[in-house]
């Protein structure tokens, strides 16, 4: 299947700092990427839909000023967690929409964020 | 509203067969997906159904009935490495994935 990379895979940071997570589709162009968050033993929660060249669409309850999303190219979307706090500690996963012979989403390996 | 239902947890024996059911009610339908997620890892794509019927891929098969809003994932010859959560997701009319909460499958020797 198609490959999506995510970097970094692990982040430990101090409270108040900002953290940037990159999501890249390596072998296909993705006009749409999705950012999810998953807390331990819970389901995936869609945070926002990122569209290349336009503003991201945020889900209800997700602060757009705290979770900045930039989809600057057809293969790269970034999520910046600004002024991170311990409650932002979670598993952040991106996916890229694949519109080849069938429509699907391929996931990156995820980024574990721990805010101290 | 949109709703995806699947059992929270299932237990099966190594070498056996298990069927994980998923029922859905969504605004529009552009396909149903099954993903596998091992603990601490991101989901990986297993199957896609958009037409009624059974799709077989090795030890895994997925079935869809659009009229009943129903799908199942069938796992044969279970191996210990199949212990994972299995996520059912439906792509709605906006091509957005609506996720079920996942079924945790426990395989016992």
GROMACS .gro file of C-alpha atoms in nm:
model
  225
    1UNK     CA    1   0.000   0.000   0.000
    2UNK     CA    2   0.089   0.368  -0.013
    3UNK     CA    3   0.339   0.505   0.239
    4UNK     CA    4   0.287   0.792   0.477
    5UNK     CA    5   0.566   0.905   0.706
    6UNK     CA    6   0.542   1.107   1.023
    7UNK     CA    7   0.815   1.287   1.209
    8UNK     CA    8   0.911   1.284   1.486
    9UNK     CA    9   0.786   0.956   1.626
   10UNK     CA   10   0.846   1.065   1.987
   11UNK     CA   11   0.851   1.409   2.147
   12UNK     CA   12   0.908   1.499   2.509
   13UNK     CA   13   0.886   1.869   2.584
   14UNK     CA   14   0.836   2.115   2.865
   15UNK     CA   15   0.503   2.279   2.929
   16UNK     CA   16   0.465   2.601   2.731
   17UNK     CA   17   0.677   2.502   2.435
   18UNK     CA   18   0.551   2.446   2.081
   19UNK     CA   19   0.589   2.120   1.895
   20UNK     CA   20   0.572   2.068   1.520
   21UNK     CA   21   0.477   1.733   1.369
   22UNK     CA   22   0.526   1.660   1.000
   23UNK     CA   23   0.320   1.425   0.786
   24UNK     CA   24   0.440   1.329   0.440
   25UNK     CA   25   0.289   1.113   0.169
   26UNK     CA   26   0.593   0.948   0.015
   27UNK     CA   27   0.467   0.791  -0.305
   28UNK     CA   28   0.147   0.975  -0.389
   29UNK     CA   29   0.007   1.325  -0.385
   30UNK     CA   30  -0.248   1.398  -0.117
   31UNK     CA   31  -0.465   1.704  -0.156
   32UNK     CA   32  -0.629   1.611   0.172
   33UNK     CA   33  -0.469   1.494   0.493
   34UNK     CA   34  -0.631   1.429   0.827
   35UNK     CA   35  -0.503   1.474   1.180
   36UNK     CA   36  -0.624   1.244   1.456
   37UNK     CA   37  -0.559   1.220   1.825
   38UNK     CA   38  -0.590   0.903   2.028
   39UNK     CA   39  -0.579   0.874   2.404
   40UNK     CA   40  -0.488   0.538   2.561
   41UNK     CA   41  -0.752   0.271   2.507
   42UNK     CA   42  -0.978   0.515   2.325
   43UNK     CA   43  -1.093   0.547   1.969
   44UNK     CA   44  -0.937   0.771   1.708
   45UNK     CA   45  -1.064   1.126   1.729
   46UNK     CA   46  -1.054   1.339   1.416
   47UNK     CA   47  -0.909   1.679   1.497
   48UNK     CA   48  -0.902   1.847   1.158
   49UNK     CA   49  -0.903   1.802   0.785
   50UNK     CA   50  -0.611   1.964   0.606
   51UNK     CA   51  -0.653   2.070   0.243
   52UNK     CA   52  -0.358   2.170   0.029
   53UNK     CA   53  -0.347   2.543  -0.030
   54UNK     CA   54  -0.642   2.629   0.192
   55UNK     CA   55  -0.735   2.659   0.556
   56UNK     CA   56  -0.787   2.347   0.760
   57UNK     CA   57  -1.133   2.245   0.875
   58UNK     CA   58  -1.141   2.181   1.247
   59UNK     CA   59  -1.378   1.948   1.430
   60UNK     CA   60  -1.600   2.086   1.701
   61UNK     CA   61  -1.414   2.140   2.025
   62UNK     CA   62  -1.067   2.155   1.867
   63UNK     CA   63  -0.897   2.493   1.912
   64UNK     CA   64  -0.758   2.610   1.579
   65UNK     CA   65  -0.525   2.861   1.747
   66UNK     CA   66  -0.374   2.588   1.958
   67UNK     CA   67  -0.340   2.326   1.688
   68UNK     CA   68  -0.202   2.504   1.384
   69UNK     CA   69  -0.220   2.312   1.059
   70UNK     CA   70  -0.035   2.399   0.741
   71UNK     CA   71  -0.071   2.198   0.420
   72UNK     CA   72   0.185   2.375   0.205
   73UNK     CA   73   0.233   2.112  -0.063
   74UNK     CA   74   0.067   1.802  -0.206
   75UNK     CA   75   0.292   1.578   0.003
   76UNK     CA   76   0.334   1.763   0.332
   77UNK     CA   77   0.106   1.872   0.614
   78UNK     CA   78   0.227   1.997   0.951
   79UNK     CA   79   0.056   2.014   1.288
   80UNK     CA   80   0.196   2.254   1.545
   81UNK     CA   81   0.084   2.218   1.903
   82UNK     CA   82   0.136   2.565   2.044
   83UNK     CA   83   0.208   2.629   2.411
   84UNK     CA   84   0.172   2.262   2.490
   85UNK     CA   85   0.041   2.153   2.828
   86UNK     CA   86   0.039   1.813   2.998
   87UNK     CA   87  -0.321   1.751   2.888
   88UNK     CA   88  -0.201   1.770   2.526
   89UNK     CA   89   0.003   1.455   2.583
   90UNK     CA   90  -0.139   1.203   2.340
   91UNK     CA   91  -0.077   0.992   2.031
   92UNK     CA   92  -0.114   1.209   1.721
   93UNK     CA   93  -0.171   1.029   1.393
   94UNK     CA   94  -0.199   1.172   1.044
   95UNK     CA   95  -0.353   1.010   0.741
   96UNK     CA   96  -0.344   1.100   0.375
   97UNK     CA   97  -0.634   1.063   0.140
   98UNK     CA   98  -0.550   0.838  -0.151
   99UNK     CA   99  -0.763   0.887  -0.462
  100UNK     CA  100  -0.612   0.630  -0.693
  101UNK     CA  101  -0.799   0.324  -0.809
  102UNK     CA  102  -1.004   0.347  -0.490
  103UNK     CA  103  -1.062   0.605  -0.227
  104UNK     CA  104  -0.901   0.533   0.109
  105UNK     CA  105  -0.681   0.678   0.380
  106UNK     CA  106  -0.331   0.564   0.464
  107UNK     CA  107  -0.196   0.637   0.807
  108UNK     CA  108   0.138   0.759   0.925
  109UNK     CA  109   0.305   0.571   1.211
  110UNK     CA  110   0.197   0.830   1.467
  111UNK     CA  111   0.375   1.070   1.702
  112UNK     CA  112   0.375   1.024   2.076
  113UNK     CA  113   0.379   1.358   2.255
  114UNK     CA  114   0.460   1.382   2.623
  115UNK     CA  115   0.441   1.725   2.781
  116UNK     CA  116   0.604   1.753   3.119
  117UNK     CA  117  -2.679   1.122   1.331
  118UNK     CA  118  -2.400   0.904   1.211
  119UNK     CA  119  -2.327   0.587   1.399
  120UNK     CA  120  -2.093   0.291   1.370
  121UNK     CA  121  -2.143  -0.003   1.607
  122UNK     CA  122  -1.905  -0.289   1.669
  123UNK     CA  123  -1.842  -0.508   1.974
  124UNK     CA  124  -1.598  -0.372   2.228
  125UNK     CA  125  -1.403  -0.690   2.281
  126UNK     CA  126  -1.389  -1.046   2.153
  127UNK     CA  127  -1.184  -1.348   2.253
  128UNK     CA  128  -1.086  -1.636   2.027
  129UNK     CA  129  -0.848  -1.931   2.024
  130UNK     CA  130  -0.534  -1.963   1.816
  131UNK     CA  131  -0.609  -2.152   1.494
  132UNK     CA  132  -0.981  -2.080   1.509
  133UNK     CA  133  -1.204  -1.845   1.309
  134UNK     CA  134  -1.358  -1.522   1.436
  135UNK     CA  135  -1.612  -1.285   1.284
  136UNK     CA  136  -1.623  -0.920   1.387
  137UNK     CA  137  -1.948  -0.746   1.301
  138UNK     CA  138  -2.006  -0.382   1.222
  139UNK     CA  139  -2.336  -0.202   1.166
  140UNK     CA  140  -2.360   0.154   1.046
  141UNK     CA  141  -2.592   0.445   0.986
  142UNK     CA  142  -2.431   0.729   0.794
  143UNK     CA  143  -2.522   1.019   0.571
  144UNK     CA  144  -2.421   0.873   0.239
  145UNK     CA  145  -2.195   0.581   0.168
  146UNK     CA  146  -1.874   0.569  -0.030
  147UNK     CA  147  -1.731   0.248   0.103
  148UNK     CA  148  -1.655   0.062   0.424
  149UNK     CA  149  -1.305   0.003   0.555
  150UNK     CA  150  -1.147  -0.226   0.807
  151UNK     CA  151  -0.822  -0.129   0.976
  152UNK     CA  152  -0.604  -0.320   1.218
  153UNK     CA  153  -0.438  -0.137   1.505
  154UNK     CA  154  -0.185  -0.299   1.735
  155UNK     CA  155  -0.139  -0.142   2.075
  156UNK     CA  156   0.076   0.168   2.056
  157UNK     CA  157   0.078   0.177   1.678
  158UNK     CA  158  -0.114   0.358   1.405
  159UNK     CA  159  -0.391   0.177   1.216
  160UNK     CA  160  -0.304  -0.020   0.904
  161UNK     CA  161  -0.540  -0.073   0.614
  162UNK     CA  162  -0.695  -0.420   0.582
  163UNK     CA  163  -0.986  -0.405   0.340
  164UNK     CA  164  -1.231  -0.194   0.147
  165UNK     CA  165  -1.586  -0.286   0.038
  166UNK     CA  166  -1.810  -0.066  -0.171
  167UNK     CA  167  -2.023  -0.331  -0.340
  168UNK     CA  168  -2.227  -0.601  -0.169
  169UNK     CA  169  -2.055  -0.931  -0.119
  170UNK     CA  170  -1.744  -1.093   0.013
  171UNK     CA  171  -1.388  -0.978  -0.052
  172UNK     CA  172  -1.122  -1.233   0.034
  173UNK     CA  173  -0.759  -1.151   0.100
  174UNK     CA  174  -0.559  -1.438   0.241
  175UNK     CA  175  -0.669  -1.524   0.593
  176UNK     CA  176  -0.888  -1.213   0.610
  177UNK     CA  177  -1.224  -1.164   0.438
  178UNK     CA  178  -1.467  -0.874   0.456
  179UNK     CA  179  -1.837  -0.880   0.375
  180UNK     CA  180  -2.077  -0.596   0.303
  181UNK     CA  181  -2.454  -0.565   0.280
  182UNK     CA  182  -2.546  -0.207   0.199
  183UNK     CA  183  -2.920  -0.266   0.232
  184UNK     CA  184  -2.870  -0.389   0.588
  185UNK     CA  185  -2.599  -0.139   0.681
  186UNK     CA  186  -2.386  -0.433   0.787
  187UNK     CA  187  -2.035  -0.561   0.743
  188UNK     CA  188  -1.816  -0.824   0.900
  189UNK     CA  189  -1.448  -0.901   0.906
  190UNK     CA  190  -1.366  -1.272   0.910
  191UNK     CA  191  -1.028  -1.387   1.034
  192UNK     CA  192  -0.929  -1.748   0.972
  193UNK     CA  193  -0.648  -1.962   1.114
  194UNK     CA  194  -0.597  -1.713   1.392
  195UNK     CA  195  -0.242  -1.640   1.499
  196UNK     CA  196  -0.125  -1.476   1.820
  197UNK     CA  197  -0.006  -1.176   1.617
  198UNK     CA  198  -0.370  -1.112   1.518
  199UNK     CA  199  -0.433  -0.983   1.869
  200UNK     CA  200  -0.516  -0.619   1.800
  201UNK     CA  201  -0.802  -0.375   1.772
  202UNK     CA  202  -1.003  -0.388   1.453
  203UNK     CA  203  -1.159  -0.063   1.341
  204UNK     CA  204  -1.461  -0.037   1.114
  205UNK     CA  205  -1.495   0.292   0.927
  206UNK     CA  206  -1.746   0.419   0.672
  207UNK     CA  207  -1.671   0.688   0.417
  208UNK     CA  208  -1.967   0.923   0.405
  209UNK     CA  209  -2.099   1.143   0.125
  210UNK     CA  210  -1.826   1.401   0.199
  211UNK     CA  211  -1.557   1.133   0.163
  212UNK     CA  212  -1.483   1.162   0.532
  213UNK     CA  213  -1.422   0.849   0.738
  214UNK     CA  214  -1.664   0.787   1.024
  215UNK     CA  215  -1.497   0.558   1.275
  216UNK     CA  216  -1.630   0.288   1.500
  217UNK     CA  217  -1.478   0.261   1.847
  218UNK     CA  218  -1.292  -0.055   1.752
  219UNK     CA  219  -1.311  -0.418   1.860
  220UNK     CA  220  -1.029  -0.546   2.075
  221UNK     CA  221  -0.954  -0.903   1.971
  222UNK     CA  222  -0.778  -1.124   2.225
  223UNK     CA  223  -0.625  -1.447   2.097
  224UNK     CA  224  -0.564  -1.724   2.348
  225UNK     CA  225  -0.330  -2.018   2.289
   0.00000   0.00000   0.00000
